[in-house]
Coordinates of C-alpha atoms and ligand atoms in Angstrom, one line a residue:
M502 CA -9.7 17.9 -36.1
R503 CA -12.3 19.8 -34.2
E504 CA -11.5 23.3 -33.0
P505 CA -10.5 23.6 -29.3
V506 CA -12.7 25.2 -26.8
R507 CA -11.0 28.4 -25.5
I508 CA -11.4 29.4 -21.9
I509 CA -10.3 32.9 -20.9
P510 CA -10.9 34.2 -17.4
L511 CA -11.3 38.0 -17.7
G512 CA -11.7 38.5 -13.9
G513 CA -11.9 36.7 -10.6
L514 CA -8.4 35.0 -10.6
G515 CA -5.8 36.5 -8.3
E516 CA -8.6 38.5 -6.7
V517 CA -11.9 38.1 -5.0
G518 CA -14.4 40.0 -7.2
K519 CA -15.4 40.8 -10.9
N520 CA -15.9 37.3 -12.0
M521 CA -16.2 36.8 -15.7
T522 CA -15.0 33.9 -17.9
V523 CA -15.2 33.5 -21.7
F524 CA -15.9 30.1 -23.3
E525 CA -15.3 30.2 -27.0
S526 CA -15.9 27.6 -29.7
G527 CA -15.7 28.1 -33.5
G528 CA -15.6 31.9 -32.9
D529 CA -18.8 32.0 -30.9
L530 CA -18.7 33.3 -27.3
V531 CA -20.5 32.4 -24.1
L532 CA -19.7 34.0 -20.8
I533 CA -20.2 32.6 -17.3
D534 CA -20.9 35.5 -15.0
A535 CA -20.4 39.3 -15.4
G536 CA -19.4 40.6 -12.0
L537 CA -17.9 43.7 -10.6
T538 CA -15.8 44.7 -7.6
F539 CA -15.8 47.7 -5.3
P540 CA -12.9 50.2 -5.6
R541 CA -10.0 50.3 -3.1
A542 CA -9.5 53.4 -1.0
E543 CA -6.8 54.8 -3.3
M544 CA -9.1 54.9 -6.3
H545 CA -10.5 58.3 -5.5
G546 CA -13.9 59.0 -6.8
I547 CA -14.3 55.6 -8.5
D548 CA -17.7 54.0 -7.8
L549 CA -17.2 50.6 -9.4
V550 CA -14.6 48.4 -10.9
L551 CA -15.4 46.1 -13.8
P552 CA -13.4 43.6 -15.7
D553 CA -11.7 44.8 -18.8
F554 CA -14.1 43.2 -21.4
S555 CA -12.5 44.5 -24.6
Y556 CA -11.9 40.9 -25.7
V557 CA -15.7 40.5 -25.6
A558 CA -16.4 44.0 -27.1
D559 CA -14.1 43.2 -30.1
R560 CA -16.2 40.1 -30.8
A561 CA -19.5 41.5 -29.7
D562 CA -21.4 40.2 -32.7
R563 CA -20.4 36.7 -31.7
L564 CA -21.4 36.8 -28.1
R565 CA -24.3 34.4 -27.9
A566 CA -25.2 34.1 -24.2
I567 CA -24.3 35.0 -20.7
I568 CA -24.9 32.4 -18.0
L569 CA -25.2 33.6 -14.4
T570 CA -24.4 31.3 -11.6
H571 CA -26.1 33.4 -8.8
G572 CA -27.2 36.9 -8.0
H573 CA -24.2 38.3 -6.1
E574 CA -22.7 41.6 -7.4
D575 CA -19.3 40.0 -8.0
H576 CA -21.1 37.8 -10.5
V577 CA -23.8 40.0 -12.1
G578 CA -22.9 43.5 -11.3
A579 CA -21.2 44.3 -14.6
L580 CA -24.0 43.0 -16.7
P581 CA -25.7 46.3 -17.4
Y582 CA -22.4 48.0 -18.3
L583 CA -21.3 45.1 -20.5
L584 CA -24.6 45.1 -22.4
R585 CA -24.5 48.9 -22.8
E586 CA -20.9 49.2 -23.8
T587 CA -20.9 46.4 -26.3
G588 CA -24.4 47.3 -27.6
T589 CA -25.3 43.6 -28.0
H590 CA -28.3 41.6 -26.8
P591 CA -27.1 38.1 -25.9
T592 CA -29.5 35.8 -24.2
V593 CA -29.0 36.0 -20.4
L594 CA -29.6 32.6 -18.6
G595 CA -30.1 32.2 -14.9
T596 CA -32.3 30.7 -12.2
R597 CA -35.5 32.3 -11.2
L598 CA -34.2 34.5 -8.3
T599 CA -31.0 35.4 -10.1
L600 CA -33.0 36.7 -13.1
G601 CA -35.4 38.5 -10.7
L602 CA -32.6 40.4 -9.2
V603 CA -30.9 41.1 -12.6
K604 CA -34.2 42.2 -14.1
S605 CA -34.6 45.0 -11.7
K606 CA -31.0 46.0 -12.3
L607 CA -31.4 46.1 -16.0
D608 CA -34.6 48.1 -15.7
E609 CA -32.8 50.7 -13.6
H610 CA -30.3 51.0 -16.6
G611 CA -33.1 51.1 -19.1
L612 CA -32.0 47.8 -20.6
G613 CA -34.8 45.6 -19.3
A614 CA -36.9 45.7 -22.5
D615 CA -34.0 44.7 -24.9
T616 CA -32.6 41.8 -23.0
E617 CA -33.9 38.3 -23.4
L618 CA -33.9 36.5 -20.0
V619 CA -34.1 32.8 -20.1
E620 CA -34.8 30.9 -16.9
V621 CA -32.9 27.7 -16.3
T622 CA -33.9 25.1 -13.8
P623 CA -31.5 22.7 -12.0
D624 CA -33.6 19.6 -13.0
G625 CA -31.2 18.0 -15.6
S626 CA -32.7 19.8 -18.5
R627 CA -30.4 21.4 -21.1
V628 CA -30.6 24.6 -23.0
Q629 CA -28.7 25.6 -26.1
A630 CA -26.5 28.6 -25.5
G631 CA -24.4 29.4 -28.6
P632 CA -22.2 26.5 -29.4
F633 CA -22.8 24.7 -26.1
E634 CA -25.6 22.7 -24.4
V635 CA -25.9 24.1 -20.9
E636 CA -27.2 22.4 -17.8
V637 CA -27.3 23.8 -14.3
V638 CA -26.9 21.9 -11.0
R639 CA -28.1 23.1 -7.7
V640 CA -25.5 24.2 -5.1
T641 CA -25.8 26.0 -1.8
H642 CA -24.3 29.4 -1.1
S643 CA -25.2 32.6 0.9
I644 CA -27.9 33.5 -1.6
P645 CA -30.8 31.2 -2.7
D646 CA -31.0 29.6 -6.2
A647 CA -27.2 29.3 -6.8
V648 CA -26.1 26.8 -9.4
A649 CA -23.0 25.2 -10.9
V650 CA -22.9 25.3 -14.7
V651 CA -22.1 22.3 -17.0
L652 CA -21.2 23.1 -20.6
H653 CA -21.4 20.1 -22.8
T654 CA -18.8 20.7 -25.5
A655 CA -17.3 18.8 -28.4
H656 CA -14.3 18.1 -26.2
G657 CA -16.2 16.9 -23.1
R658 CA -18.0 18.4 -20.2
I659 CA -16.8 21.5 -18.5
V660 CA -18.1 22.1 -14.9
H661 CA -18.0 25.6 -13.4
T662 CA -19.1 25.4 -9.7
G663 CA -19.9 29.1 -9.3
D664 CA -19.8 30.0 -5.5
F665 CA -20.7 27.1 -3.3
K666 CA -20.5 25.4 0.1
L667 CA -21.8 21.9 0.8
D668 CA -24.5 22.9 3.3
M669 CA -26.3 19.7 4.3
T670 CA -29.0 21.7 6.2
P671 CA -29.7 24.7 4.0
V672 CA -32.2 27.3 5.3
D673 CA -34.5 26.8 2.3
G674 CA -34.3 23.0 2.5
R675 CA -32.8 22.7 -1.0
P676 CA -29.5 20.9 -0.8
V677 CA -26.7 20.5 -3.2
D678 CA -27.6 18.1 -6.0
V679 CA -24.9 15.6 -5.0
A680 CA -26.4 12.8 -7.0
R681 CA -26.1 14.8 -10.2
L682 CA -22.5 15.9 -9.5
R683 CA -21.6 12.2 -8.9
A684 CA -23.4 11.2 -12.1
L685 CA -21.4 13.8 -14.0
G686 CA -18.2 12.3 -12.5
D687 CA -19.4 8.8 -13.8
E688 CA -20.1 10.3 -17.3
G689 CA -16.7 11.9 -17.4
V690 CA -15.8 15.6 -16.9
A691 CA -12.9 17.0 -18.9
L692 CA -12.4 20.2 -16.9
L693 CA -13.6 21.6 -13.5
L694 CA -13.3 25.2 -12.5
S695 CA -14.1 25.6 -8.8
D696 CA -14.5 28.3 -6.1
S697 CA -11.3 28.8 -4.1
T698 CA -12.4 31.5 -1.6
N699 CA -11.9 29.4 1.5
A700 CA -9.4 26.8 0.1
E701 CA -7.0 27.8 3.0
N702 CA -9.5 27.0 5.7
P703 CA -9.3 23.4 7.0
G704 CA -12.4 21.3 7.6
T705 CA -15.9 22.4 6.6
T706 CA -17.8 25.7 6.8
P707 CA -20.7 25.5 9.3
S708 CA -24.2 25.5 7.9
E709 CA -26.0 28.8 7.5
M710 CA -28.6 27.3 9.8
T711 CA -26.3 27.5 12.8
V712 CA -26.5 31.3 12.8
G713 CA -30.3 31.3 13.6
P714 CA -30.2 30.1 17.2
S715 CA -27.4 32.6 18.0
M716 CA -29.5 35.5 16.4
R717 CA -32.5 34.4 18.5
E718 CA -30.5 34.5 21.7
I719 CA -28.9 37.9 20.9
I720 CA -32.3 39.4 20.2
A721 CA -33.9 37.8 23.3
R722 CA -31.2 39.3 25.6
A723 CA -30.9 42.7 24.0
P724 CA -32.4 45.4 26.3
G725 CA -33.2 47.8 23.4
R726 CA -33.2 47.9 19.7
V727 CA -31.2 45.4 17.7
I728 CA -29.8 46.7 14.4
V729 CA -28.5 43.9 12.1
T730 CA -26.5 44.5 9.0
S731 CA -25.6 42.0 6.4
F732 CA -25.2 41.8 2.7
A733 CA -28.4 43.0 0.9
S734 CA -28.4 39.8 -1.1
Q735 CA -27.9 37.5 1.9
I736 CA -31.6 36.4 1.7
H737 CA -31.2 33.4 3.9
R738 CA -29.6 35.5 6.6
L739 CA -32.2 38.2 6.4
Q740 CA -34.9 35.5 6.7
Q741 CA -33.2 34.0 9.8
V742 CA -33.0 37.5 11.4
I743 CA -36.7 38.1 10.6
D744 CA -37.6 34.7 12.0
A745 CA -35.6 35.4 15.2
A746 CA -37.4 38.8 15.6
T747 CA -40.7 37.0 15.1
V748 CA -40.0 34.4 17.8
N749 CA -39.1 37.3 20.1
G750 CA -42.3 39.2 19.2
R751 CA -40.5 42.1 17.6
S752 CA -41.3 44.1 14.5
V753 CA -38.9 44.4 11.7
C754 CA -37.8 47.6 9.9
V755 CA -35.7 47.3 6.8
I756 CA -33.5 50.2 5.9
G757 CA -31.4 50.6 2.7
R758 CA -32.5 50.7 -0.9
S759 CA -30.8 47.5 -2.1
M760 CA -32.0 45.5 0.9
V761 CA -35.6 46.6 0.6
R762 CA -35.5 45.8 -3.1
N763 CA -33.9 42.4 -2.8
L764 CA -36.3 41.4 0.0
N765 CA -39.3 42.4 -2.0
I766 CA -38.1 40.5 -5.1
S767 CA -37.4 37.5 -3.0
R768 CA -40.8 37.6 -1.3
N769 CA -42.6 38.0 -4.6
L770 CA -40.8 35.0 -6.1
G771 CA -41.3 32.9 -2.9
Y772 CA -37.7 32.9 -1.7
A773 CA -38.4 34.8 1.5
N774 CA -41.4 34.8 3.9
V775 CA -42.4 37.8 6.0
D776 CA -45.8 38.7 7.5
E777 CA -46.8 42.0 6.2
E778 CA -48.0 43.2 9.7
R779 CA -44.5 42.4 11.1
L780 CA -42.9 45.1 9.0
I781 CA -42.8 48.8 9.9
K782 CA -41.6 51.7 8.0
P783 CA -38.5 53.7 9.0
R784 CA -40.6 56.8 9.6
D785 CA -42.7 54.8 12.2
L786 CA -39.6 53.7 14.2
D787 CA -40.3 56.3 16.9
S788 CA -43.8 54.9 17.5
V789 CA -42.5 51.4 18.7
L790 CA -40.6 50.8 21.9
P791 CA -36.9 50.0 21.5
H792 CA -37.2 46.4 22.7
E793 CA -40.0 45.7 20.3
V794 CA -38.1 46.2 17.1
V795 CA -35.3 44.7 15.0
V796 CA -33.7 46.9 12.3
L797 CA -32.2 45.3 9.2
C798 CA -30.0 47.6 7.2
T799 CA -27.3 47.9 4.5
G800 CA -23.8 48.9 5.3
S801 CA -22.0 45.7 6.3
Q802 CA -18.9 46.7 4.3
G803 CA -18.8 50.3 5.6
E804 CA -19.9 51.6 2.2
P805 CA -19.8 55.4 2.4
R806 CA -23.5 56.3 1.7
S807 CA -25.1 53.2 3.2
A808 CA -27.7 53.2 6.0
L809 CA -25.3 51.9 8.8
T810 CA -22.4 54.2 7.9
R811 CA -24.8 57.2 8.1
M812 CA -26.1 55.9 11.4
A813 CA -22.5 55.5 12.7
H814 CA -21.9 59.1 11.7
G815 CA -25.0 60.3 13.4
D816 CA -26.3 61.4 10.0
H817 CA -29.3 59.1 9.3
P818 CA -32.7 60.8 9.0
A819 CA -34.8 57.9 10.5
L820 CA -32.5 56.5 13.2
Q821 CA -30.1 57.8 15.9
V822 CA -28.0 55.2 17.5
H823 CA -28.4 55.0 21.3
P824 CA -26.4 53.5 24.1
T825 CA -29.1 50.8 24.6
D826 CA -28.9 49.7 21.0
T827 CA -27.2 46.4 20.0
V828 CA -25.6 46.5 16.6
V829 CA -24.9 43.1 14.9
M830 CA -22.4 43.0 12.1
S831 CA -23.6 39.7 10.5
S832 CA -21.0 39.6 7.8
K833 CA -17.3 39.6 7.2
A834 CA -15.3 42.5 5.6
V835 CA -14.5 41.6 2.0
P836 CA -10.7 41.9 1.5
G837 CA -10.0 45.7 1.0
N838 CA -12.9 46.9 3.0
E839 CA -11.4 46.2 6.5
G840 CA -10.6 49.8 7.1
N841 CA -14.1 51.1 6.4
V842 CA -15.7 48.4 8.4
G843 CA -13.4 49.0 11.4
E844 CA -14.2 52.7 11.2
T845 CA -17.9 52.0 11.4
V846 CA -17.5 49.7 14.3
N847 CA -15.4 52.2 16.2
R848 CA -17.9 55.0 15.6
L849 CA -20.8 52.8 16.8
N850 CA -18.8 52.1 19.9
R851 CA -18.3 55.8 20.4
L852 CA -22.0 56.3 20.3
G853 CA -22.2 53.8 23.2
A854 CA -23.9 50.9 21.3
T855 CA -23.0 47.3 21.9
V856 CA -21.4 46.1 18.8
L857 CA -21.3 42.3 18.0
T858 CA -19.0 41.1 15.2
E859 CA -17.8 37.7 14.2
N860 CA -14.9 38.4 16.5
N861 CA -16.9 38.5 19.7
A862 CA -20.2 36.6 18.8
Y863 CA -21.5 33.9 16.6
V864 CA -23.2 36.1 14.0
H865 CA -21.8 35.0 10.7
V866 CA -20.8 32.0 8.6
S867 CA -19.2 32.0 5.2
G868 CA -21.1 31.1 2.0
H869 CA -18.0 29.4 0.6
G870 CA -16.9 25.8 1.3
S871 CA -13.7 25.0 3.1
A872 CA -11.0 22.6 2.2
D873 CA -12.9 19.3 3.0
E874 CA -15.9 20.6 0.9
L875 CA -13.6 21.5 -2.0
R876 CA -12.1 18.0 -1.8
S877 CA -15.6 16.4 -1.8
M878 CA -16.5 18.4 -5.0
L879 CA -13.3 17.2 -6.7
E880 CA -14.0 13.6 -5.6
M881 CA -17.6 13.7 -6.9
V882 CA -16.8 15.4 -10.3
R883 CA -13.4 13.6 -10.8
P884 CA -12.2 16.0 -13.6
R885 CA -9.3 15.2 -16.0
F886 CA -8.2 18.8 -15.7
F887 CA -8.6 21.3 -13.0
V888 CA -8.4 25.2 -12.8
P889 CA -9.0 26.8 -9.4
V890 CA -11.0 30.1 -9.8
H891 CA -12.5 32.8 -7.5
G892 CA -9.7 33.7 -5.2
E893 CA -6.5 35.5 -4.6
Y894 CA -3.4 33.8 -5.8
R895 CA -2.6 32.1 -2.5
M896 CA -6.2 30.7 -2.3
L897 CA -5.8 29.3 -5.9
R898 CA -2.6 27.6 -5.0
A899 CA -4.1 26.1 -1.9
H900 CA -7.0 24.8 -4.0
A901 CA -4.5 23.3 -6.5
R902 CA -2.9 21.3 -3.7
I903 CA -6.3 20.0 -2.6
A904 CA -6.9 18.9 -6.2
E905 CA -3.7 16.9 -6.3
Q906 CA -4.6 15.3 -2.9
A907 CA -7.9 14.4 -4.4
G908 CA -6.3 12.5 -7.3
V909 CA -6.0 15.0 -10.1
E910 CA -2.7 14.5 -11.8
P911 CA -0.3 17.3 -10.9
H912 CA 0.3 18.2 -14.6
A913 CA -3.5 18.4 -15.1
V914 CA -3.8 21.3 -12.5
R915 CA -3.5 24.8 -14.0
V916 CA -3.2 27.8 -11.8
A917 CA -4.2 30.5 -14.3
D918 CA -4.4 34.3 -14.3
N919 CA -6.9 36.7 -15.6
G920 CA -6.2 36.8 -19.4
S921 CA -4.7 33.3 -19.6
V922 CA -5.9 31.7 -22.8
L923 CA -6.6 28.0 -22.1
E924 CA -7.4 25.6 -24.8
L925 CA -9.2 22.3 -24.3
D926 CA -9.1 19.8 -27.1
G927 CA -9.0 16.0 -27.6
E928 CA -5.4 16.0 -26.4
G929 CA -5.7 17.9 -23.3
L930 CA -5.7 21.4 -21.7
F931 CA -3.0 23.9 -22.8
V932 CA -2.1 27.4 -22.1
A933 CA -2.2 28.9 -25.5
G934 CA -1.3 32.5 -24.7
Q935 CA -2.2 35.5 -22.7
I936 CA -4.4 38.5 -23.6
E937 CA -4.3 41.9 -21.9
T938 CA -6.7 42.3 -19.0
G939 CA -7.2 44.8 -16.3
M940 CA -10.0 46.8 -15.1
T941 CA -12.6 49.2 -16.4
L942 CA -13.4 52.0 -13.9
V943 CA -16.9 53.4 -13.5
D944 CA -17.1 57.1 -12.3
G945 CA -20.7 57.9 -11.9
Y946 CA -22.3 56.7 -15.1
S947 CA -19.3 57.0 -17.4
V948 CA -17.6 53.7 -18.1
G949 CA -13.9 53.6 -18.9
D950 CA -13.6 57.3 -19.3
V951 CA -11.5 57.6 -16.2
R952 CA -8.0 57.0 -17.5
D953 CA -4.9 56.2 -15.5
E954 CA -3.7 59.8 -15.6
V955 CA -7.0 61.0 -14.1
L956 CA -6.6 58.6 -11.2
R957 CA -3.0 59.6 -10.8
D958 CA -4.0 63.2 -10.5
R959 CA -6.6 62.3 -7.9
R960 CA -4.0 60.3 -6.0
R961 CA -1.6 63.2 -6.2
L962 CA -4.2 65.7 -5.0
A963 CA -5.0 63.4 -2.1
S964 CA -1.4 62.7 -1.1
D965 CA 0.4 66.0 -1.9
G966 CA -2.3 68.7 -2.3
V967 CA -2.3 71.6 -4.8
L968 CA -0.8 75.0 -5.3
I969 CA -2.8 77.4 -7.4
V970 CA -1.4 80.7 -8.6
V971 CA -3.5 83.3 -10.4
A972 CA -1.6 86.1 -12.1
T973 CA -3.2 88.9 -14.1
V974 CA -1.4 90.6 -16.9
A975 CA -2.5 93.4 -19.1
S976 CA -2.8 92.1 -22.7
E977 CA -1.7 95.4 -24.3
S978 CA 1.2 96.5 -22.2
A979 CA 2.0 92.9 -21.1
K980 CA 2.6 94.2 -17.6
V981 CA 1.6 92.5 -14.4
V982 CA -1.6 94.2 -13.2
T983 CA -2.1 93.1 -9.6
D984 CA -0.2 91.0 -7.0
P985 CA -0.6 87.3 -8.0
E986 CA -2.9 85.3 -5.8
I987 CA -1.5 82.2 -4.2
I988 CA -3.7 79.4 -2.9
V989 CA -2.3 76.4 -1.0
R990 CA -4.5 73.4 -0.2
G991 CA -3.8 69.9 1.1
F992 CA -0.1 70.5 2.1
E993 CA 1.7 72.8 4.4
A994 CA 5.2 74.2 4.7
P995 CA 7.0 73.3 8.0
D996 CA 5.9 75.3 11.0
G997 CA 6.4 79.0 10.7
E998 CA 7.4 78.8 7.1
R999 CA 4.0 78.9 5.6
V1000 CA 4.0 82.7 5.2
E1001 CA 7.5 82.4 3.8
L1002 CA 6.4 79.9 1.2
V1003 CA 3.5 82.1 0.0
D1004 CA 5.9 85.1 -0.1
A1005 CA 8.5 83.1 -1.9
A1006 CA 5.9 81.9 -4.4
R1007 CA 4.8 85.4 -5.0
D1008 CA 8.4 86.6 -5.7
T1009 CA 8.9 83.7 -8.0
V1010 CA 5.8 84.6 -10.0
D1011 CA 7.0 88.2 -10.3
E1012 CA 10.4 87.2 -11.4
V1013 CA 9.2 84.7 -14.0
L1014 CA 6.6 87.1 -15.4
E1015 CA 9.1 90.0 -15.6
R1016 CA 11.7 87.8 -17.4
C1017 CA 9.2 86.4 -19.8
L1018 CA 7.6 89.7 -20.6
A1019 CA 11.0 91.3 -21.0
N1020 CA 11.7 88.6 -23.6
R1021 CA 8.3 89.4 -25.4
M1022 CA 7.1 86.0 -24.3
T1023 CA 3.3 86.7 -23.9
E1024 CA 1.7 83.5 -25.0
V1025 CA -0.4 82.4 -22.0
N1026 CA 0.4 78.7 -22.4
L1027 CA 4.1 79.4 -22.3
L1028 CA 3.8 81.7 -19.3
Q1029 CA 1.9 79.1 -17.5
Q1030 CA 4.4 76.4 -18.3
E1031 CA 7.3 78.6 -17.1
L1032 CA 5.5 79.4 -13.9
H1033 CA 4.7 75.7 -13.3
D1034 CA 8.3 74.6 -13.6
E1035 CA 9.7 77.3 -11.4
L1036 CA 7.0 77.0 -8.7
A1037 CA 7.2 73.2 -8.6
S1038 CA 10.9 73.3 -7.9
L1039 CA 10.5 76.1 -5.4
V1040 CA 7.8 74.2 -3.4
H1041 CA 9.9 71.0 -3.5
R1042 CA 12.9 72.8 -2.3
M1043 CA 11.0 74.4 0.6
T1044 CA 8.7 71.6 1.7
G1045 CA 9.9 68.4 0.2
K1046 CA 6.4 67.9 -1.3
R1047 CA 5.4 67.6 -4.9
P1048 CA 1.9 69.0 -5.0
M1049 CA 0.0 69.6 -8.2
V1050 CA 0.9 73.1 -9.4
L1051 CA -1.7 74.9 -11.3
P1052 CA -0.7 78.4 -12.6
V1053 CA -3.5 80.4 -14.2
V1054 CA -2.6 83.5 -16.2
V1055 CA -5.4 85.9 -16.9
E1056 CA -5.2 88.5 -19.5
V1057 CA -7.2 91.7 -19.0
Ligands
ZN1454 ZN1 -21.4 34.6 -4.2
ZN1455 ZN1 -18.4 35.4 -5.6

């Protein structure tokens, strides 16, 4: 009786983002992907959100390898944090471009030297990764060099598609390896895990190639500068914009650290092609005429400090947006970012620019396959068991229905959650349990130090404000020395009652202190506690608000 293979998704199910899945056999662990997600607006001050990888940390000495499907942040972004927090050095496997992008990320975190990167090639060859033989199969996506991963296990083959679309005319001319996927189906696949992002969209997703002609036309017609934003990792898109600029005889200026970096890595590794003389530096923008340049920049998701967001706020050192500018949002807002993106678009309109988005122009196609492509994948691979991954719950359900239509037995389709413990053995695929999962928050460089209560405080400050009271008492006589100082921030009493609130608060402070001191209660912590309780109820009575109340008693 051989041990089952355990499969535990730690992120990416019931959400779009932070993809990470554990594959375990005989106590040894291999991960497919280590992604992050960006915080929602109510997570004040949080920079990044990682999967809760305590399951991996608890077994860090048995983590053998991390296999990366492609270089997007939602698949590789947590890697440096995972390596640092677990203190382990598993082998990292990925294709050439993926490793190129990851290498520079690890170097930034000072982890480059300690991490063994092993290049895998989608050519049918196999590499040993812990308990499994690993093979990668070329797929198409919105970043070059994306692959599906095949784990050859004691209980059959497991195929994880990574992110994919079936683009028959890819920009780099390297199509999906349909022959290998079909052959895998012939050889027999025990389990397929497949990308569900666009499972609700009928039909097929248009080829990335179709964006090119539209870009050329937009640039040809634009009277002035064209400013295009997209994901910094969308190398094919950047290439198409550069080609469209070239056809129109325009120079290209790239603004934004991550975009400059990704484009350089891609050029060095042969995944992007730009004539050096076509590129100009941001500081030289003023020396070219507006209709002679295309600007490529970061900020497609309305990220607060990105190039386009700063331009939209009139706060970018190298570029002021003019009414003759055309801004192209060559991307879609990731769920959760719609507000920020909308704000950017409105501000650019306010500056008089012409703003083209996927709502009013053909400027973006998705990198994820729609229903017909997902069905084709299922029909090629013909798995015995199927688990939809990479998507919100409704997308996973839609993908499950597609699988049943494609011939997978209904009982063999499992819609799982983050933390579901699935076991594959000779008998079948079973849900064996559930481990605790959630998220790890990154605030600046500290990982996981931001606890729920900190976040709760931040939310409270943001929604209800703060009342600060500073009272000075003499340590010897225990008498109140000066009038207490009352500071109100982030909330207001109803009109006309603001002064009354401050006066009432001051009276309350006097009363509480007098009462306490009369009872020989001079311990500062106790005084503060009394003040807090009385003031909180006073404020709530007068304003209906529950701000954070911070009494400070100073002894002199
Ligand atoms: Zn992706
Ligand atoms: Zn993804």
